[in-house]
Amino acid sequence: MKDFATLFTAVDQTTRTTRKVESLAEFFRTASDADKLWCVALFSGRRPKRVITTTVLREWAAERAGIPLWLFEESYPIVGDLAETIALVLPPAAAHEERPLSHWIARLRELSAGDDATRKAGILAAWDVLDRTERLLFTKLLTGGFRVGVSQKLMTRALARATGQDEAELTHKLMGAWTPETTSWEALIEAHDPSADLSRPYPFYLAYQLDDLAALGSAADWIAEWKWDGIRGQLVLRGGEHHLWSRGEELMTPRFPEFARLIDYLPDGTVIDGEVLAFADETPLPFNALQKRIGRKSVPRKLLEESPVVLMAYDLLEDGGTDIRARPFAERRARLAELIGTIPPEAPARLSPAVTADSWEALAVERETSRDRNAEGLMLKRADSPYLAGRRKGDWWKWKVDPLVIDAVMIYAQSGSGRRANLFTDFTFAVWDGDDLVPFTKAYSGLTDAEFRRITAWVRRNTLQKFGPVRQVRPEHVFEIAFEGIQESPRHKSGVALRFPRMSRWRHDKPIAEANTLADLREMLATYG
Ligand SMILES: Nc1ncnc2c1ncn2[C@@H]1O[C@H](COP(=O)(O)OP(=O)(O)OP(=O)(O)O)[C@@H](O)[C@H]1O
């Protein structure tokens, strides 16, 4: 795994995006197909299952290093990373065995099937023949944690460079339910038979916050819709099956079993983009109703009755098995209206209606009624635009009524006091600045008691380091932080201070790479500060 270790060191030691892309592209040009496939998998969040708990691993590492456990425990906070601590305390390897990355991952799988004694012997034997960086990587993979400062987007850019394929096309190929166990490099990247994974979604198109209405030109070139307060979903109907994807590339199908009925009404080869919305008596319900159904794997009957959902459909990406994303939005929408028009009202799909007004002023008046409809404002979409991949400025704008929210990553947690002393309730949040997470606010309130209990259990299992009462946690969860105002502040590292920040939503649907950036905060400061 020497070449993968070299790649890891190269991307770990630079913050420069161009260098990272070059190193990754070099790996993709030279490694074997099996190793390239695993590299893509690891950098797109598809990690092998955890083989062993970190507690047991610490004991074995201390034992192998010939040091008492307390000394290992003392070293860990100084190094800051468990796999790195282990790599440092172990005695130098007696021999070196050069095997590819895919070999060591296959070995992990064998070990996870064995009993404790087999695992221990296998892990110690591996540590004995790997050099320091290779051990670090092997150990990271053992504990199921492989986090490096390389986003999926960067990895895809490097892959595009190495293969000569189009980046957006590759983004699409890498989506879906594949794992290195279920596919090959040839099938995934080179041959790419679309029927190989019938569930594969298209990359979601994401919007920007509207900053300058005047720059949009004539209102006649735009289609406005309500910005629904639900969760984004892409419904894929192919091969007689249905799949519902979240924008975080998570399959939500079992959580929303009611959408199975749509197979009876919509033709095979239909892919719809829309909002999953709690909905009763032809009226959207507040987000709370939907919240109850998020974060559970399956849904009891009672909840299905209490919180019924619809797919508020707003775009058609595939029609009769043909990718129609390049067609103008107005045309895709007209076809979507035709399809939805054939569905009886008891089936859970509606067309997101256009909000019509003959000028921006008239539309602004309509927008003021958003809250009464349980909508968050308006979405403006250019009528002749194609459906693009990812967040691109120009064709989709969010025009919210309450724009002061930011999606941030939780990085520190502290327990509360009094009644809440046994719960973690005080959190520090960060936004991205390049590849770094920069803390910018604390928040204490806004979650339900059940959510506080859940996050508390998670914090206990995912503490990276303790600083007195404060725990640094694995950056894994995104929360929407709502606030009343934003000001410049030289006292804060981020340069901004928020008024009355609170957690307005746990964004289970967002991966951390999608959290907001320091640049977004600064833009808010310029507009609302
Ligand atoms: N009519 C609509 N058309 C498109 N997106 C809509 C619509 N109504 C609600 N949405 C939601 O708005 C989101 C678009 O905003 P954006 O792409 O920035 O995602 P986001 O960061 O999740 O937005 P937010 O945090 O504001 O909900 C979509 O992901 C979708 O869930």
Coordinates of C-alpha atoms and ligand atoms in Angstrom, one line a residue:
M1 CA 0.0 0.0 0.0
K2 CA 3.0 2.2 -0.4
D3 CA 1.5 4.3 -3.2
F4 CA -1.7 4.9 -1.3
A5 CA 0.3 5.9 1.7
T6 CA 2.2 8.3 -0.5
L7 CA -1.0 9.7 -1.7
F8 CA -2.3 10.1 1.8
T9 CA 0.8 11.9 3.0
A10 CA 0.7 14.2 0.0
V11 CA -3.0 15.3 0.5
D12 CA -2.6 15.4 4.2
Q13 CA 0.3 17.8 4.2
T14 CA -1.0 20.5 1.9
T15 CA -4.0 22.7 2.1
R16 CA -3.6 23.6 -1.6
T17 CA -6.4 22.2 -3.6
T18 CA -4.4 22.0 -6.8
R19 CA -1.7 19.9 -5.1
K20 CA -4.4 17.5 -3.8
V21 CA -5.9 17.2 -7.2
E22 CA -2.5 16.5 -8.8
S23 CA -1.6 13.8 -6.3
L24 CA -5.0 12.1 -6.6
A25 CA -4.9 12.2 -10.4
E26 CA -1.4 10.7 -10.3
F27 CA -2.7 7.8 -8.2
F28 CA -5.7 7.3 -10.6
R29 CA -3.2 7.1 -13.5
T30 CA -1.0 4.5 -12.0
A31 CA -2.8 2.3 -9.4
S32 CA -4.4 -1.0 -10.2
D33 CA -8.2 -1.0 -10.9
A34 CA -9.0 -2.6 -7.5
D35 CA -7.0 0.1 -5.7
K36 CA -8.5 2.9 -7.7
L37 CA -12.0 1.6 -6.9
W38 CA -11.2 1.5 -3.2
C39 CA -9.7 5.0 -3.4
V40 CA -12.9 6.3 -5.0
A41 CA -14.9 4.5 -2.4
L42 CA -13.0 5.9 0.6
F43 CA -13.1 9.4 -0.7
S44 CA -16.8 9.2 -1.3
G45 CA -17.6 8.0 2.3
R46 CA -17.9 4.3 1.5
R47 CA -15.8 2.8 4.2
P48 CA -15.3 -0.8 5.2
K49 CA -17.2 -1.8 8.4
R50 CA -15.5 -1.2 11.7
V51 CA -13.7 -4.3 12.7
I52 CA -13.0 -3.5 16.4
T53 CA -13.9 -1.0 19.1
T54 CA -11.3 1.7 19.9
T55 CA -11.2 0.6 23.5
V56 CA -9.9 -2.8 22.7
L57 CA -7.6 -1.4 20.1
R58 CA -5.9 0.9 22.6
E59 CA -5.3 -2.1 24.9
W60 CA -3.7 -4.2 22.1
A61 CA -1.6 -1.3 20.9
A62 CA -0.3 -0.5 24.4
E63 CA 0.5 -4.2 24.9
R64 CA 2.3 -4.5 21.6
A65 CA 4.3 -1.3 22.4
G66 CA 5.2 -2.6 25.8
I67 CA 3.8 0.4 27.6
P68 CA 1.1 0.6 30.4
L69 CA -2.3 1.6 29.2
W70 CA -2.3 4.9 31.2
L71 CA 0.8 6.0 29.3
F72 CA -1.0 5.3 26.0
E73 CA -4.0 7.2 27.3
E74 CA -1.8 10.2 28.2
S75 CA -0.2 10.2 24.8
Y76 CA -3.4 10.1 22.9
P77 CA -4.7 13.7 23.7
I78 CA -1.2 15.0 22.8
V79 CA -1.2 13.4 19.4
G80 CA -4.9 14.0 19.0
D81 CA -5.7 11.1 16.7
L82 CA -6.0 7.5 17.8
A83 CA -4.6 5.9 14.6
E84 CA -1.7 8.3 14.7
T85 CA -1.0 7.6 18.3
I86 CA -0.9 3.8 17.6
A87 CA 1.4 4.3 14.6
L88 CA 3.7 6.3 16.8
V89 CA 3.9 4.1 19.9
L90 CA 4.4 0.7 18.1
P91 CA 7.9 -0.5 17.7
P92 CA 9.4 -0.2 14.2
A93 CA 8.2 -3.0 11.9
A94 CA 10.7 -5.9 11.8
A95 CA 9.9 -6.6 8.1
H96 CA 8.0 -4.9 5.3
E97 CA 5.4 -6.6 3.2
E98 CA 4.3 -4.7 0.2
R99 CA 0.7 -5.5 -0.6
P100 CA -1.9 -3.3 -2.4
L101 CA -4.6 -1.3 -0.6
S102 CA -7.2 -3.7 -1.8
H103 CA -5.4 -6.6 -0.2
W104 CA -5.4 -5.0 3.3
I105 CA -9.1 -4.1 2.9
A106 CA -9.9 -7.7 2.0
R107 CA -7.9 -8.7 5.1
L108 CA -10.1 -6.4 7.2
R109 CA -13.1 -8.2 6.0
E110 CA -11.7 -11.6 6.9
L111 CA -10.8 -10.2 10.4
S112 CA -14.2 -8.8 11.0
A113 CA -15.7 -12.3 10.5
G114 CA -13.3 -13.9 13.1
D115 CA -13.4 -14.1 16.9
D116 CA -11.5 -11.8 19.2
A117 CA -8.4 -14.0 19.3
T118 CA -8.2 -14.2 15.5
R119 CA -8.7 -10.5 15.2
K120 CA -6.0 -9.7 17.7
A121 CA -3.5 -12.0 16.0
G122 CA -4.4 -10.7 12.6
I123 CA -4.1 -7.0 13.6
L124 CA -0.8 -7.5 15.4
A125 CA 0.6 -9.4 12.4
A126 CA -0.4 -6.6 10.1
W127 CA 1.2 -3.9 12.3
D128 CA 4.4 -5.9 12.2
V129 CA 4.8 -5.7 8.4
L130 CA 3.6 -2.1 7.7
D131 CA 5.6 1.1 7.9
R132 CA 4.3 4.0 9.9
T133 CA 2.0 5.7 7.4
E134 CA 0.7 2.4 6.3
R135 CA -0.1 1.4 9.9
L136 CA -1.8 4.7 10.4
L137 CA -4.0 4.0 7.4
F138 CA -4.7 0.4 8.3
T139 CA -5.7 1.4 11.8
K140 CA -7.9 4.2 10.6
L141 CA -9.7 1.7 8.4
L142 CA -9.9 -0.8 11.3
T143 CA -11.9 1.7 13.3
G144 CA -14.2 2.6 10.4
G145 CA -13.0 6.2 10.4
F146 CA -11.3 7.5 7.3
R147 CA -11.4 11.2 7.2
V148 CA -9.0 13.2 5.2
G149 CA -9.2 16.8 3.9
V150 CA -10.4 15.8 0.5
S151 CA -14.0 16.3 -0.5
Q152 CA -15.8 14.0 -2.9
K153 CA -15.9 16.9 -5.3
L154 CA -12.1 17.2 -5.3
M155 CA -11.6 13.5 -5.8
T156 CA -14.1 13.6 -8.7
R157 CA -12.2 16.5 -10.3
A158 CA -8.9 14.5 -10.0
L159 CA -10.7 11.4 -11.5
A160 CA -11.9 13.6 -14.4
R161 CA -8.4 14.8 -15.0
A162 CA -6.9 11.3 -14.9
T163 CA -9.5 9.6 -17.1
G164 CA -10.4 12.5 -19.5
Q165 CA -14.1 12.0 -18.6
D166 CA -16.4 14.9 -18.0
E167 CA -16.6 15.8 -14.3
A168 CA -20.4 16.2 -14.1
E169 CA -20.8 12.8 -15.9
L170 CA -18.4 11.2 -13.3
T171 CA -20.3 12.8 -10.4
H172 CA -23.4 11.0 -11.7
K173 CA -21.6 7.7 -12.2
L174 CA -20.4 7.8 -8.6
M175 CA -23.9 8.2 -7.1
G176 CA -26.1 5.4 -6.0
A177 CA -25.9 2.3 -3.9
W178 CA -22.6 0.8 -5.2
T179 CA -19.8 -0.4 -3.1
P180 CA -16.4 -1.9 -4.2
E181 CA -17.9 -5.3 -3.3
T182 CA -20.8 -4.9 -5.7
T183 CA -19.1 -3.4 -8.7
S184 CA -15.7 -3.2 -10.5
W185 CA -13.7 -0.2 -11.8
E186 CA -14.6 -1.3 -15.3
A187 CA -18.3 -1.4 -14.7
L188 CA -18.4 1.8 -12.6
I189 CA -16.1 4.2 -14.5
E190 CA -15.3 2.7 -17.9
A191 CA -18.1 0.7 -19.3
H192 CA -20.8 2.2 -17.1
D193 CA -23.9 0.4 -18.0
P194 CA -26.7 2.5 -16.5
S195 CA -28.9 -0.6 -16.0
A196 CA -26.2 -2.0 -13.6
D197 CA -27.7 0.1 -10.8
L198 CA -31.3 0.9 -11.4
S199 CA -31.5 2.9 -8.2
R200 CA -28.8 5.4 -9.3
P201 CA -30.0 9.0 -8.8
Y202 CA -28.8 12.2 -10.6
P203 CA -26.7 14.7 -8.8
F204 CA -29.0 17.3 -7.1
Y205 CA -29.1 20.8 -8.4
L206 CA -28.7 23.3 -5.5
A207 CA -29.7 26.9 -5.2
Y208 CA -28.1 30.1 -4.0
Q209 CA -29.5 32.7 -1.6
L210 CA -30.9 35.6 -3.7
D211 CA -28.8 38.7 -3.2
D212 CA -29.8 41.0 -6.1
L213 CA -33.2 40.8 -7.5
A214 CA -32.5 43.5 -10.1
A215 CA -29.8 41.3 -11.7
L216 CA -32.4 38.7 -12.7
G217 CA -33.8 40.8 -15.5
S218 CA -37.4 40.4 -16.5
A219 CA -39.8 38.4 -14.2
A220 CA -41.3 36.9 -17.3
D221 CA -38.1 34.8 -17.8
W222 CA -38.6 33.1 -14.4
I223 CA -40.9 30.6 -12.9
A224 CA -41.5 31.0 -9.1
E225 CA -42.6 28.3 -6.8
W226 CA -43.1 28.1 -3.0
K227 CA -40.0 27.1 -1.1
W228 CA -41.5 24.1 0.8
D229 CA -40.4 23.3 4.3
G230 CA -39.7 19.6 3.9
I231 CA -36.8 17.5 2.8
R232 CA -35.4 17.1 -0.7
G233 CA -36.1 13.8 -2.3
Q234 CA -35.4 12.3 -5.7
L235 CA -37.8 9.5 -6.6
V236 CA -36.4 7.0 -9.1
L237 CA -38.8 4.6 -10.7
R238 CA -37.0 2.0 -12.8
G239 CA -37.3 -1.7 -13.4
G240 CA -40.6 -1.9 -11.6
E241 CA -39.0 -0.6 -8.4
H242 CA -38.9 2.7 -6.6
H243 CA -36.1 4.4 -4.7
L244 CA -36.1 7.6 -2.8
W245 CA -32.8 9.4 -2.4
S246 CA -32.0 12.3 0.0
R247 CA -29.7 15.0 -1.1
G248 CA -27.1 13.5 1.2
E249 CA -27.1 10.5 -1.1
E250 CA -28.9 8.4 1.5
L251 CA -31.7 6.0 0.5
M252 CA -34.9 7.0 2.3
T253 CA -37.1 4.4 0.6
P254 CA -38.1 2.4 3.7
R255 CA -38.9 5.5 5.7
F256 CA -41.6 6.6 3.2
P257 CA -43.3 3.4 2.1
E258 CA -46.3 5.3 0.8
F259 CA -44.4 6.2 -2.4
A260 CA -44.5 2.6 -3.5
R261 CA -48.0 3.4 -4.8
L262 CA -46.6 5.7 -7.4
I263 CA -45.3 2.8 -9.4
D264 CA -48.9 2.0 -10.3
Y265 CA -49.4 5.4 -11.9
L266 CA -46.1 6.6 -13.3
P267 CA -44.3 5.0 -16.2
D268 CA -41.1 3.1 -15.7
G269 CA -38.0 5.2 -16.3
T270 CA -39.4 8.3 -14.5
V271 CA -37.1 10.3 -12.1
I272 CA -38.7 13.2 -10.2
D273 CA -37.0 15.8 -8.1
G274 CA -39.2 17.3 -5.3
E275 CA -39.8 17.9 -1.7
V276 CA -41.0 15.2 0.7
L277 CA -43.6 17.1 2.7
A278 CA -45.9 16.3 5.6
F279 CA -49.3 17.0 4.0
A280 CA -53.0 16.6 5.0
D281 CA -56.2 18.0 3.5
E282 CA -54.3 19.4 0.6
T283 CA -52.3 21.5 3.0
P284 CA -48.6 21.3 3.9
L285 CA -48.1 20.6 7.6
P286 CA -45.3 22.2 9.7
F287 CA -41.9 20.6 9.5
N288 CA -42.4 19.1 13.0
A289 CA -44.8 16.6 11.6
L290 CA -42.1 15.4 9.2
Q291 CA -39.4 15.5 11.8
K292 CA -41.0 12.6 13.6
R293 CA -40.4 10.4 10.6
I294 CA -36.8 11.4 10.0
G295 CA -34.0 9.5 11.7
R296 CA -36.0 6.2 11.9
K297 CA -35.3 3.2 9.7
S298 CA -39.0 2.2 9.3
V299 CA -42.3 3.7 10.3
P300 CA -45.0 2.3 12.5
R301 CA -48.6 2.4 11.1
K302 CA -49.7 5.0 13.6
L303 CA -47.1 7.5 12.5
L304 CA -48.0 6.9 8.8
E305 CA -51.5 8.0 9.7
E306 CA -50.4 10.9 11.9
S307 CA -47.9 12.3 9.5
P308 CA -48.9 11.5 6.0
V309 CA -46.5 12.7 3.2
V310 CA -46.6 13.7 -0.4
L311 CA -43.9 14.3 -2.9
M312 CA -44.3 17.9 -4.0
A313 CA -42.8 17.4 -7.4
Y314 CA -40.9 20.2 -9.0
D315 CA -38.7 18.8 -11.7
L316 CA -38.6 15.9 -14.1
L317 CA -35.1 14.5 -14.8
E318 CA -35.8 11.3 -16.6
D319 CA -38.7 10.6 -18.9
G320 CA -39.4 7.2 -20.4
G321 CA -35.8 6.2 -19.4
T322 CA -34.3 9.2 -21.2
D323 CA -32.2 11.7 -19.3
I324 CA -33.9 15.1 -20.1
R325 CA -31.9 17.3 -17.8
A326 CA -30.5 19.4 -20.7
R327 CA -34.1 20.3 -21.9
P328 CA -35.4 23.8 -20.7
F329 CA -37.0 23.8 -17.3
A330 CA -40.3 25.1 -18.7
E331 CA -40.5 22.1 -21.0
R332 CA -39.5 19.6 -18.2
R333 CA -42.1 21.1 -15.9
A334 CA -44.9 20.9 -18.6
R335 CA -44.1 17.2 -19.0
L336 CA -44.1 16.7 -15.2
A337 CA -47.5 18.4 -15.0
E338 CA -48.8 15.9 -17.6
L339 CA -47.5 12.9 -15.7
I340 CA -48.7 14.1 -12.3
G341 CA -52.1 15.0 -13.9
T342 CA -52.7 11.2 -14.5
I343 CA -52.3 10.4 -10.8
P344 CA -55.5 10.2 -8.6
P345 CA -55.6 12.5 -5.6
E346 CA -55.3 9.7 -3.1
A347 CA -51.8 8.9 -4.4
P348 CA -49.0 10.8 -2.7
A349 CA -47.7 13.2 -5.4
R350 CA -48.6 16.8 -6.3
L351 CA -47.2 19.3 -8.8
S352 CA -45.5 22.1 -7.0
P353 CA -47.6 25.0 -8.3
A354 CA -46.1 28.0 -10.1
V355 CA -46.7 31.2 -8.2
T356 CA -47.7 33.6 -10.9
A357 CA -47.3 37.4 -10.8
D358 CA -46.7 39.8 -13.6
S359 CA -43.9 41.8 -12.0
W360 CA -41.2 41.3 -9.3
E361 CA -43.2 43.8 -7.1
A362 CA -46.3 41.6 -7.3
L363 CA -44.3 38.5 -6.6
A364 CA -42.8 40.2 -3.5
V365 CA -46.3 40.7 -2.2
E366 CA -47.1 37.0 -2.8
R367 CA -43.9 36.1 -1.0
E368 CA -45.1 37.8 2.2
T369 CA -47.9 35.2 2.4
S370 CA -45.3 32.3 2.5
R371 CA -45.6 31.6 6.3
D372 CA -49.4 31.2 6.1
R373 CA -48.8 28.4 3.6
N374 CA -46.0 26.8 5.8
A375 CA -43.5 27.7 3.1
E376 CA -40.2 29.4 3.7
G377 CA -40.4 31.9 0.8
L378 CA -40.0 31.5 -2.9
M379 CA -37.7 29.6 -5.3
L380 CA -37.0 31.4 -8.5
K381 CA -36.0 29.2 -11.5
R382 CA -35.0 30.4 -14.9
A383 CA -37.5 29.1 -17.4
D384 CA -35.0 28.1 -20.1
S385 CA -32.4 26.6 -17.8
P386 CA -31.1 23.0 -17.9
Y387 CA -30.9 21.0 -14.7
L388 CA -27.3 21.3 -13.6
A389 CA -25.3 19.3 -11.0
G390 CA -24.4 20.8 -7.7
R391 CA -24.5 24.3 -6.5
R392 CA -24.1 26.7 -9.4
K393 CA -25.0 30.4 -9.5
G394 CA -27.4 31.7 -12.0
D395 CA -30.6 29.6 -12.6
W396 CA -32.0 28.7 -9.2
W397 CA -32.4 31.3 -6.4
K398 CA -33.9 30.9 -2.9
W399 CA -35.8 34.0 -1.9
K400 CA -36.6 33.3 1.7
V401 CA -38.7 35.2 4.1
D402 CA -36.4 34.6 7.1
P403 CA -32.9 34.4 5.5
L404 CA -30.9 34.4 8.7
V405 CA -30.0 30.7 9.0
I406 CA -26.7 29.0 8.4
D407 CA -25.9 25.2 8.2
A408 CA -23.0 24.5 10.5
V409 CA -21.0 21.5 11.7
M410 CA -21.0 20.6 15.4
I411 CA -17.4 20.4 16.7
Y412 CA -17.5 20.8 20.5
A413 CA -20.1 19.7 23.1
Q414 CA -20.5 20.5 26.8
S415 CA -23.1 19.2 29.3
G416 CA -25.8 21.5 30.6
S417 CA -26.5 22.4 34.2
G418 CA -29.4 21.7 36.6
R419 CA -32.1 19.5 35.1
R420 CA -29.9 19.0 32.0
A421 CA -26.6 18.2 33.7
N422 CA -26.7 14.6 32.4
L423 CA -27.2 15.8 28.8
F424 CA -25.0 17.5 26.3
T425 CA -26.8 20.7 25.5
D426 CA -24.2 23.4 24.8
F427 CA -22.5 23.1 21.4
T428 CA -20.0 24.9 19.3
F429 CA -20.5 25.1 15.6
A430 CA -18.2 25.7 12.7
V431 CA -18.3 26.6 9.0
W432 CA -15.8 25.8 6.3
D433 CA -12.9 27.9 5.4
G434 CA -11.2 26.0 2.6
D435 CA -10.6 22.6 4.1
D436 CA -10.8 23.8 7.7
L437 CA -13.7 24.1 10.1
V438 CA -13.7 27.5 11.8
P439 CA -15.8 27.9 14.9
F440 CA -18.2 30.8 14.8
T441 CA -21.0 30.4 17.3
K442 CA -22.3 28.5 20.3
A443 CA -25.9 27.5 20.7
Y444 CA -27.8 25.8 23.5
S445 CA -31.5 25.6 22.6
G446 CA -33.9 24.6 19.9
L447 CA -33.7 20.8 20.0
T448 CA -36.5 18.6 21.4
D449 CA -35.7 16.5 24.5
A450 CA -35.6 13.4 22.4
E451 CA -33.0 15.0 20.1
F452 CA -30.9 16.2 23.0
R453 CA -30.9 12.5 24.3
R454 CA -29.9 11.3 20.9
I455 CA -27.1 13.7 20.4
T456 CA -25.9 13.0 24.0
A457 CA -25.5 9.3 23.3
W458 CA -23.8 10.1 20.0
V459 CA -21.3 12.6 21.7
R460 CA -20.4 9.9 24.3
R461 CA -19.4 7.5 21.5
N462 CA -17.7 10.1 19.3
T463 CA -15.5 12.2 21.5
L464 CA -12.1 12.8 20.0
Q465 CA -10.6 14.7 22.9
K466 CA -11.6 16.1 26.3
F467 CA -10.6 19.6 27.4
G468 CA -12.0 19.7 31.0
P469 CA -15.8 19.7 30.6
V470 CA -15.6 20.4 26.8
R471 CA -15.5 17.5 24.4
Q472 CA -14.2 17.8 20.9
V473 CA -16.5 15.6 18.7
R474 CA -16.1 13.9 15.4
P475 CA -17.3 16.4 12.7
E476 CA -20.3 14.5 11.4
H477 CA -23.5 16.4 12.1
V478 CA -24.9 19.5 10.5
F479 CA -27.4 21.7 12.3
E480 CA -29.3 24.7 11.0
I481 CA -28.5 27.7 13.2
A482 CA -31.1 30.5 13.2
F483 CA -30.3 33.9 14.5
E484 CA -31.6 37.5 14.8
G485 CA -28.7 39.5 13.6
I486 CA -25.1 39.4 12.5
Q487 CA -22.3 41.8 13.3
E488 CA -18.6 42.2 12.7
S489 CA -16.5 41.0 15.6
P490 CA -12.7 41.2 15.8
R491 CA -12.9 39.1 19.1
H492 CA -14.1 36.0 17.2
K493 CA -11.8 33.9 15.0
S494 CA -14.5 33.9 12.3
G495 CA -14.8 37.7 12.4
V496 CA -18.5 37.7 13.0
A497 CA -20.9 37.5 16.1
L498 CA -24.5 36.4 15.9
R499 CA -27.4 37.6 18.0
F500 CA -29.6 34.9 19.7
P501 CA -28.3 31.9 17.8
R502 CA -30.3 28.7 18.3
M503 CA -30.5 25.3 16.7
S504 CA -33.5 25.5 14.4
R505 CA -33.0 22.1 12.8
W506 CA -30.9 19.0 12.9
R507 CA -30.0 18.5 9.2
H508 CA -29.9 14.8 8.9
D509 CA -30.1 15.2 5.2
K510 CA -26.9 17.2 4.8
P511 CA -23.4 15.7 4.8
I512 CA -20.8 18.0 6.4
A513 CA -19.2 18.9 3.1
E514 CA -22.5 20.7 2.3
A515 CA -22.4 23.0 5.4
N516 CA -22.0 26.7 4.8
T517 CA -18.7 28.5 4.5
L518 CA -17.1 31.5 6.1
A519 CA -17.6 33.3 2.8
D520 CA -21.4 32.7 3.2
L521 CA -21.3 34.3 6.7
R522 CA -19.3 37.3 5.3
E523 CA -21.9 37.7 2.5
M524 CA -24.6 37.7 5.1
L525 CA -22.7 40.3 7.1
A526 CA -22.5 42.5 4.0
T527 CA -26.2 42.1 3.3
Y528 CA -27.8 42.1 6.8
G529 CA -25.0 43.3 9.1
Ligands
LIG1 N1 -40.1 24.5 -5.1 C1 -38.8 24.1 -4.7 N2 -37.9 23.9 -5.7 C2 -36.6 23.6 -5.3 N3 -36.2 23.4 -4.1 C3 -37.1 23.5 -3.1 C4 -38.5 23.9 -3.4 N4 -39.1 24.0 -2.2 C5 -38.2 23.7 -1.2 N5 -37.0 23.4 -1.7 C6 -35.9 23.0 -0.9 O1 -34.9 24.1 -1.0 C7 -33.6 23.6 -1.2 C8 -32.9 24.5 -2.0 O2 -32.0 25.2 -1.3 P1 -30.5 24.7 -1.3 O3 -30.2 24.1 -2.5 O4 -29.6 25.8 -0.8 O5 -30.6 23.6 -0.2 P2 -30.5 23.8 1.4 O6 -29.2 24.3 1.8 O7 -31.0 22.6 1.9 O8 -31.6 24.9 1.6 P3 -32.2 25.3 2.9 O9 -31.1 25.1 3.9 O10 -32.4 26.7 2.7 O11 -33.4 24.5 3.1 C9 -33.8 22.3 -1.8 O12 -32.7 21.4 -1.5 C10 -35.1 21.8 -1.4 O13 -35.1 20.9 -0.4

